[in-house]
Tab-separated table of C-alpha atoms in Angstrom:
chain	number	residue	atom	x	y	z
X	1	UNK	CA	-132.368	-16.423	-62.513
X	2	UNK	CA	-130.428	-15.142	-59.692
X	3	UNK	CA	-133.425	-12.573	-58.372
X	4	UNK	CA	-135.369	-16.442	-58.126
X	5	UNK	CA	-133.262	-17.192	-55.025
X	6	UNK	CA	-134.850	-15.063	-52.377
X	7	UNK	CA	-136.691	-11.249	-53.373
X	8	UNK	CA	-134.197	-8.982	-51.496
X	9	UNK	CA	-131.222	-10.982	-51.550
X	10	UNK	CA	-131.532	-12.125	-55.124
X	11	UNK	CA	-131.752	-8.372	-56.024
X	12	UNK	CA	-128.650	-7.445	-53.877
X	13	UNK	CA	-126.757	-10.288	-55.414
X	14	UNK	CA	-127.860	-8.883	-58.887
X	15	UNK	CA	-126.392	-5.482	-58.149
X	16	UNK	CA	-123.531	-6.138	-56.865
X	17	UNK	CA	-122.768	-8.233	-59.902
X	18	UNK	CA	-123.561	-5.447	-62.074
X	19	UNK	CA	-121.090	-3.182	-59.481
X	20	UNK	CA	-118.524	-5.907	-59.806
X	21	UNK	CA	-118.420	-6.498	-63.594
X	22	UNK	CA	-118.770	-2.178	-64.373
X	23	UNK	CA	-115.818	-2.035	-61.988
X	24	UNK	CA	-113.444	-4.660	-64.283
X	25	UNK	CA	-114.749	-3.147	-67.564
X	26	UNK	CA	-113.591	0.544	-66.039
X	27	UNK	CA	-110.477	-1.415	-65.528
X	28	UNK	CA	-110.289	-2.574	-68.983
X	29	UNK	CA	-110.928	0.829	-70.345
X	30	UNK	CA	-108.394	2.341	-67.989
X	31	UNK	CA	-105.559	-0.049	-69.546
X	32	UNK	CA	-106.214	0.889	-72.552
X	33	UNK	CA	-106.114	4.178	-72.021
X	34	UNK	CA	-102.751	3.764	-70.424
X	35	UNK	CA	-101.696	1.482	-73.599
X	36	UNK	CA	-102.236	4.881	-75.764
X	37	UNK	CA	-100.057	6.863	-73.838
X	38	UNK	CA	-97.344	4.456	-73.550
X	39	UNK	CA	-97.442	3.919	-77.644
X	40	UNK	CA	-97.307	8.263	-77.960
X	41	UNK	CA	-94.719	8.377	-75.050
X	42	UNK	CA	-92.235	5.431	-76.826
X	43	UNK	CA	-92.895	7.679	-80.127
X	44	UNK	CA	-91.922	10.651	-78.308
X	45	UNK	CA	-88.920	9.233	-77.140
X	46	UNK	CA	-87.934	7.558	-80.085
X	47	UNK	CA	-87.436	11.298	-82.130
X	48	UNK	CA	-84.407	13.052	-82.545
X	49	UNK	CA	-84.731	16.543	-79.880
X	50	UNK	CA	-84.785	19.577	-82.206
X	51	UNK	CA	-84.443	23.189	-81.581
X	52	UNK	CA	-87.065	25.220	-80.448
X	53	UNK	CA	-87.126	28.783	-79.868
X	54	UNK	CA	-90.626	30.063	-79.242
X	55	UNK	CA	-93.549	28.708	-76.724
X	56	UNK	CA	-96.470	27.523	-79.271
X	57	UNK	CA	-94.460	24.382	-80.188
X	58	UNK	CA	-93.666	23.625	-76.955
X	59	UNK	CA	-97.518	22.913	-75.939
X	60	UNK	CA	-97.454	19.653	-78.646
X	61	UNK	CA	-94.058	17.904	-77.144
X	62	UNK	CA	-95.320	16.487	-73.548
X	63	UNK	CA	-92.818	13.393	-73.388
X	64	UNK	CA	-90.343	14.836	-76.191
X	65	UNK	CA	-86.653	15.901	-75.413
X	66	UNK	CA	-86.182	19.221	-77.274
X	67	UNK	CA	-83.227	21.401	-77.274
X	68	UNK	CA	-84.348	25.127	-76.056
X	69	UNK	CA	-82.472	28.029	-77.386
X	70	UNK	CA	-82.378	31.327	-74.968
X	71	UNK	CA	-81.438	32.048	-71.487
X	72	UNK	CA	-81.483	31.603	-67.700
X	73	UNK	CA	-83.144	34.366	-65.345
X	74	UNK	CA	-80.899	33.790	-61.904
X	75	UNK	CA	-82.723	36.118	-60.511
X	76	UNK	CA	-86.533	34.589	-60.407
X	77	UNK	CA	-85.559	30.923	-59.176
X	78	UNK	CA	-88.375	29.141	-57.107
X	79	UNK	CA	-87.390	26.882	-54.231
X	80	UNK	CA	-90.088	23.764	-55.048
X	81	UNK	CA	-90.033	22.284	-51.363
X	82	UNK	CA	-91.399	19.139	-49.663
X	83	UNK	CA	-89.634	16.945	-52.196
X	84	UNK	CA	-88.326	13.030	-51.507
X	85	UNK	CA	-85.896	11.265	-53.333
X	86	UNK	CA	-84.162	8.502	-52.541
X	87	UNK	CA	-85.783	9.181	-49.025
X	88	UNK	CA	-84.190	12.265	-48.840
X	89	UNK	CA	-86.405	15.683	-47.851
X	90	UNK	CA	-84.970	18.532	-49.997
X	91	UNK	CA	-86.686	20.480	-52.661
X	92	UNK	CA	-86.662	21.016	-56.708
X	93	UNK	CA	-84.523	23.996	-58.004
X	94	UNK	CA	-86.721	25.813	-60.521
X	95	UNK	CA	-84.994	28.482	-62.650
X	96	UNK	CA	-86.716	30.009	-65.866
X	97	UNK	CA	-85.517	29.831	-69.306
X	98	UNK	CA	-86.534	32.853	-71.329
X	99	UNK	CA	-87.269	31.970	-75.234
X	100	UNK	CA	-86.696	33.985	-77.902
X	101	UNK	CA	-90.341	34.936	-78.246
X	102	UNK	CA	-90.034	36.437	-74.568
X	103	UNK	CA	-92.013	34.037	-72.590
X	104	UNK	CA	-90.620	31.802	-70.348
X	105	UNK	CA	-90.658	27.708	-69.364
X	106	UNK	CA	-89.428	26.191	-65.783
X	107	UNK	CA	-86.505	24.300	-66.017
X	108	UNK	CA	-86.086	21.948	-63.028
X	109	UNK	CA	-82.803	21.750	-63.068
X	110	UNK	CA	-82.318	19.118	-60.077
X	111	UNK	CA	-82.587	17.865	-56.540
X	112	UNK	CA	-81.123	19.166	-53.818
X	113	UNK	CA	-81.337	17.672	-50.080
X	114	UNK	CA	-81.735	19.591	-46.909
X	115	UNK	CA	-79.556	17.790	-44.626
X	116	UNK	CA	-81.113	19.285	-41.819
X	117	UNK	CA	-80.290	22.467	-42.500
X	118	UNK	CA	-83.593	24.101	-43.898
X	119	UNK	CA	-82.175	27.454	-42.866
X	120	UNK	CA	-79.472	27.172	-45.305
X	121	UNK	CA	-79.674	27.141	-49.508
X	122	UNK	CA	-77.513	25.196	-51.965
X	123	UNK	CA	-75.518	27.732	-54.285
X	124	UNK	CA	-78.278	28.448	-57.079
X	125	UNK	CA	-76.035	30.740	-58.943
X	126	UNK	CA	-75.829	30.475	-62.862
X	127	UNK	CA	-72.056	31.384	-64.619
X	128	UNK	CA	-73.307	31.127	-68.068
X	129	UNK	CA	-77.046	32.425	-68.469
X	130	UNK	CA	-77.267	32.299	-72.226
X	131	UNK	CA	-77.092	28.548	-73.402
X	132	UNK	CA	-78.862	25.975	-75.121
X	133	UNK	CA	-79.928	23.069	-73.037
X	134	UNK	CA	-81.721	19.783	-73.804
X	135	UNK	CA	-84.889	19.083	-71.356
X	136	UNK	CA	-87.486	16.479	-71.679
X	137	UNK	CA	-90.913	17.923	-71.163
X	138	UNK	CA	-93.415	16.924	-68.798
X	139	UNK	CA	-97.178	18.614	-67.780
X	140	UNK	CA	-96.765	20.535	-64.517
X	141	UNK	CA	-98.863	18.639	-61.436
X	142	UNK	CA	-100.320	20.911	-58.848
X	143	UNK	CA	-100.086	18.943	-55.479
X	144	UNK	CA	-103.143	19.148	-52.865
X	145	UNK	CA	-102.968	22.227	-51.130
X	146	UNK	CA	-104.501	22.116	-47.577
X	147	UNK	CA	-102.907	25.480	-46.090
X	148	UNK	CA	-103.486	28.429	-47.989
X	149	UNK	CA	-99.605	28.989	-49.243
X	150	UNK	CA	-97.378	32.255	-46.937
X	151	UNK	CA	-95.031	33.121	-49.921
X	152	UNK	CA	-92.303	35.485	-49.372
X	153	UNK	CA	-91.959	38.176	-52.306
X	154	UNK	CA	-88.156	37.528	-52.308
X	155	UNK	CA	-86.146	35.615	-54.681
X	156	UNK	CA	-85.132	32.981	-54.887
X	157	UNK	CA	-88.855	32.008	-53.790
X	158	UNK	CA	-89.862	28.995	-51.564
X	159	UNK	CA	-93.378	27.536	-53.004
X	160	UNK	CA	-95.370	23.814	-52.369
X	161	UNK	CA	-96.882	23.446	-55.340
X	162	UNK	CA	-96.670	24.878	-58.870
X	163	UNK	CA	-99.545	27.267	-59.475
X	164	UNK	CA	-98.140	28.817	-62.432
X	165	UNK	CA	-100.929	31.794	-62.382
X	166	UNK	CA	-99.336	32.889	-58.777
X	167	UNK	CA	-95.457	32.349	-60.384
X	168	UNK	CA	-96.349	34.773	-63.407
X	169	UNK	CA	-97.235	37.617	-61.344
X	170	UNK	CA	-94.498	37.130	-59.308
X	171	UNK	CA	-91.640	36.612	-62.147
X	172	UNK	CA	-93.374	39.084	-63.841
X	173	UNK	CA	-92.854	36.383	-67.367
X	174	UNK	CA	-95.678	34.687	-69.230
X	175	UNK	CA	-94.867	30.801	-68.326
X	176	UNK	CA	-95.529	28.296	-70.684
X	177	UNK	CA	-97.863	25.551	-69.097
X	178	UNK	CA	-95.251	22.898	-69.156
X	179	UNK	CA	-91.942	21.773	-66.929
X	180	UNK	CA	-88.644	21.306	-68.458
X	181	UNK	CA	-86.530	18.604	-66.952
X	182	UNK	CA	-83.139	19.375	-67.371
X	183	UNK	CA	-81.033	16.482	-68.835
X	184	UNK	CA	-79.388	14.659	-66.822
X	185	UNK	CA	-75.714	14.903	-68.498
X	186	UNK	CA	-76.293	19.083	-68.331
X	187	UNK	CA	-74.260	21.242	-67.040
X	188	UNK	CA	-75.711	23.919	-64.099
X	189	UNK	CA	-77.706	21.574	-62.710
X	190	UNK	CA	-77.985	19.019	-59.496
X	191	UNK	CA	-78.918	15.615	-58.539
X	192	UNK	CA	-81.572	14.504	-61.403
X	193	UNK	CA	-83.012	11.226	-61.780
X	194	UNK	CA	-86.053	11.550	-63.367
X	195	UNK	CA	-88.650	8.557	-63.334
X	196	UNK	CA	-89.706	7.379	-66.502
X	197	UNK	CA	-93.259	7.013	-67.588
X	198	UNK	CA	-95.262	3.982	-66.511
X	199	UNK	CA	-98.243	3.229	-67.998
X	200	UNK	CA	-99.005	0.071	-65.343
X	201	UNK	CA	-101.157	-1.478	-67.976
X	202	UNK	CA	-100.507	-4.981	-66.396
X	203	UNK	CA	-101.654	-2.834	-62.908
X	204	UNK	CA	-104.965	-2.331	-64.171
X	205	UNK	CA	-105.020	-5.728	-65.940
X	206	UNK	CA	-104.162	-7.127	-62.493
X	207	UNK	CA	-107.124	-5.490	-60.925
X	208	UNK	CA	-109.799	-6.040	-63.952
X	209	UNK	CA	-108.936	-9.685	-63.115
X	210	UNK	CA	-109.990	-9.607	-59.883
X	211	UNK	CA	-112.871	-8.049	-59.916
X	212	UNK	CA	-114.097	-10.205	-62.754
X	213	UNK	CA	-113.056	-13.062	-60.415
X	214	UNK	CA	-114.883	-11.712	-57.539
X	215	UNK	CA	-118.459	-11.743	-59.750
X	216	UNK	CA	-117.416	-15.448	-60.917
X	217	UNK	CA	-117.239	-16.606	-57.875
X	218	UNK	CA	-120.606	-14.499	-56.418
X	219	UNK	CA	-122.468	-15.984	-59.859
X	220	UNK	CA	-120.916	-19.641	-58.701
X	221	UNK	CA	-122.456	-19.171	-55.120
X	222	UNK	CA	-126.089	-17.673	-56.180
X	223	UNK	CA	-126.408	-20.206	-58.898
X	224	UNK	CA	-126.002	-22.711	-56.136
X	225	UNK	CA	-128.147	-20.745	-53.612
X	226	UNK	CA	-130.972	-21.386	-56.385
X	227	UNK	CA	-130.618	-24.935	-57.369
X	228	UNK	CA	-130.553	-26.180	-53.279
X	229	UNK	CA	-133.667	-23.629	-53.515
X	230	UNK	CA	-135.044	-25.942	-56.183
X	231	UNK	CA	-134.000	-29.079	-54.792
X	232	UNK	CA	-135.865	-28.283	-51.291
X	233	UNK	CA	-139.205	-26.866	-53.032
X	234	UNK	CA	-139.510	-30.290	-55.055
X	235	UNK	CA	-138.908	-32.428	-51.607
């Protein structure tokens, strides 16, 4: 029907209807996607953290609080820099926490601002090494590089983003492909304030709306295009 209205524009209407419509049902499937996670995240959330002691567990309990059994290494922290909270520059202090099995996860165990003085470290130290700790884990995010990364051999280690590969030849552990976010009530640890997880279902909800909207009202304006078509070929 639409096509009827003129050859070229009727097909240019046509596909951008299609474009329009594909775009809210990617939407649609996008939300639910995010619905999923939210349910397994809630679930996650809602157990009881138990005690775990070697990696292979670990790789099942994204979302999950766990308690972790073993000990700090002082000695290998990484300085995770360009960070903003609270519209604060500082950096992540990431220290690693050596399982019984040997291997080791990152424990970020806070925030701490520069102040200005990017010359200058907090005190990193550790008194008590050998601990158990509670941590909610998370899936590490490697940020954009655009620079190819200068890193200094020396510990503690400055990095801007967390290739893992690079860290376990320089720690010299095997890392577990996960972060451990140290609980906020911890002890050894700085300012934390982790964000929960969002799903922004209603986000993509929002925007399958309005592109559903958008092809109403381009269907509303061809169908009219064609009926004044009509109406003039019959005068």
């Amino acid at each position: 029907m639409i096509a009827k209205v003129l050859s070229v524009p009727g097909i240019l209407i046509s596909l951008t209807l299609y474009g329009l419509i594909s775009l809210g049902l990617w939407q649609l499937d996008r939300a639910n996607e995010k619905r999923i996670t939210e349910s397994v995240v809630i679930a996650a959330q809602a157990s009881a953290p138990i005690l775990i002691e070697t990696a292979q567990i670990l790789l099942n309990k994204e979302h999950y609080d766990v308690l972790l059994a073993g000990y700090y290494d002082p000695t290998k922290q990484f300085i995770y820099d360009n960070q903003i909270v609270n519209g604060n520059a500082g950096y992540y202090v990431l220290t690693p926490f050596v399982l019984k099995s040997g291997s080791a996860i990152l424990v970020n165990r806070g925030f701490v601002p520069w102040h200005g003085a990017r010359d200058k470290l907090a005190d990193i130290t550790i008194e008590n090494p050998k601990v158990n700790i509670r941590v909610k884990l998370v899936k590490p995010i490697q940020r954009l590089q655009l620079d190819q990364e200068n890193i200094n051999s020396s510990f503690p280690m400055l990095i801007q983003s967390l290739d893992l590969a690079s860290m376990e030849k320089l720690s010299g552990y095997q890392i577990i492909p996960m972060l451990a976010q140290l609980d906020i009530h911890a002890s050894q640890g700085f300012f934390r304030q982790w964000q929960p997880f969002y799903g922004s279902v209603d986000k993509h909800l929002g925007y399958a709306f309005q592109w559903f909207f958008m092809a109403f009202v381009l269907f509303i304006i061809a169908l009219r295009l064609l009926i004044r078509k009509q109406i003039n070929n019959t005068l």
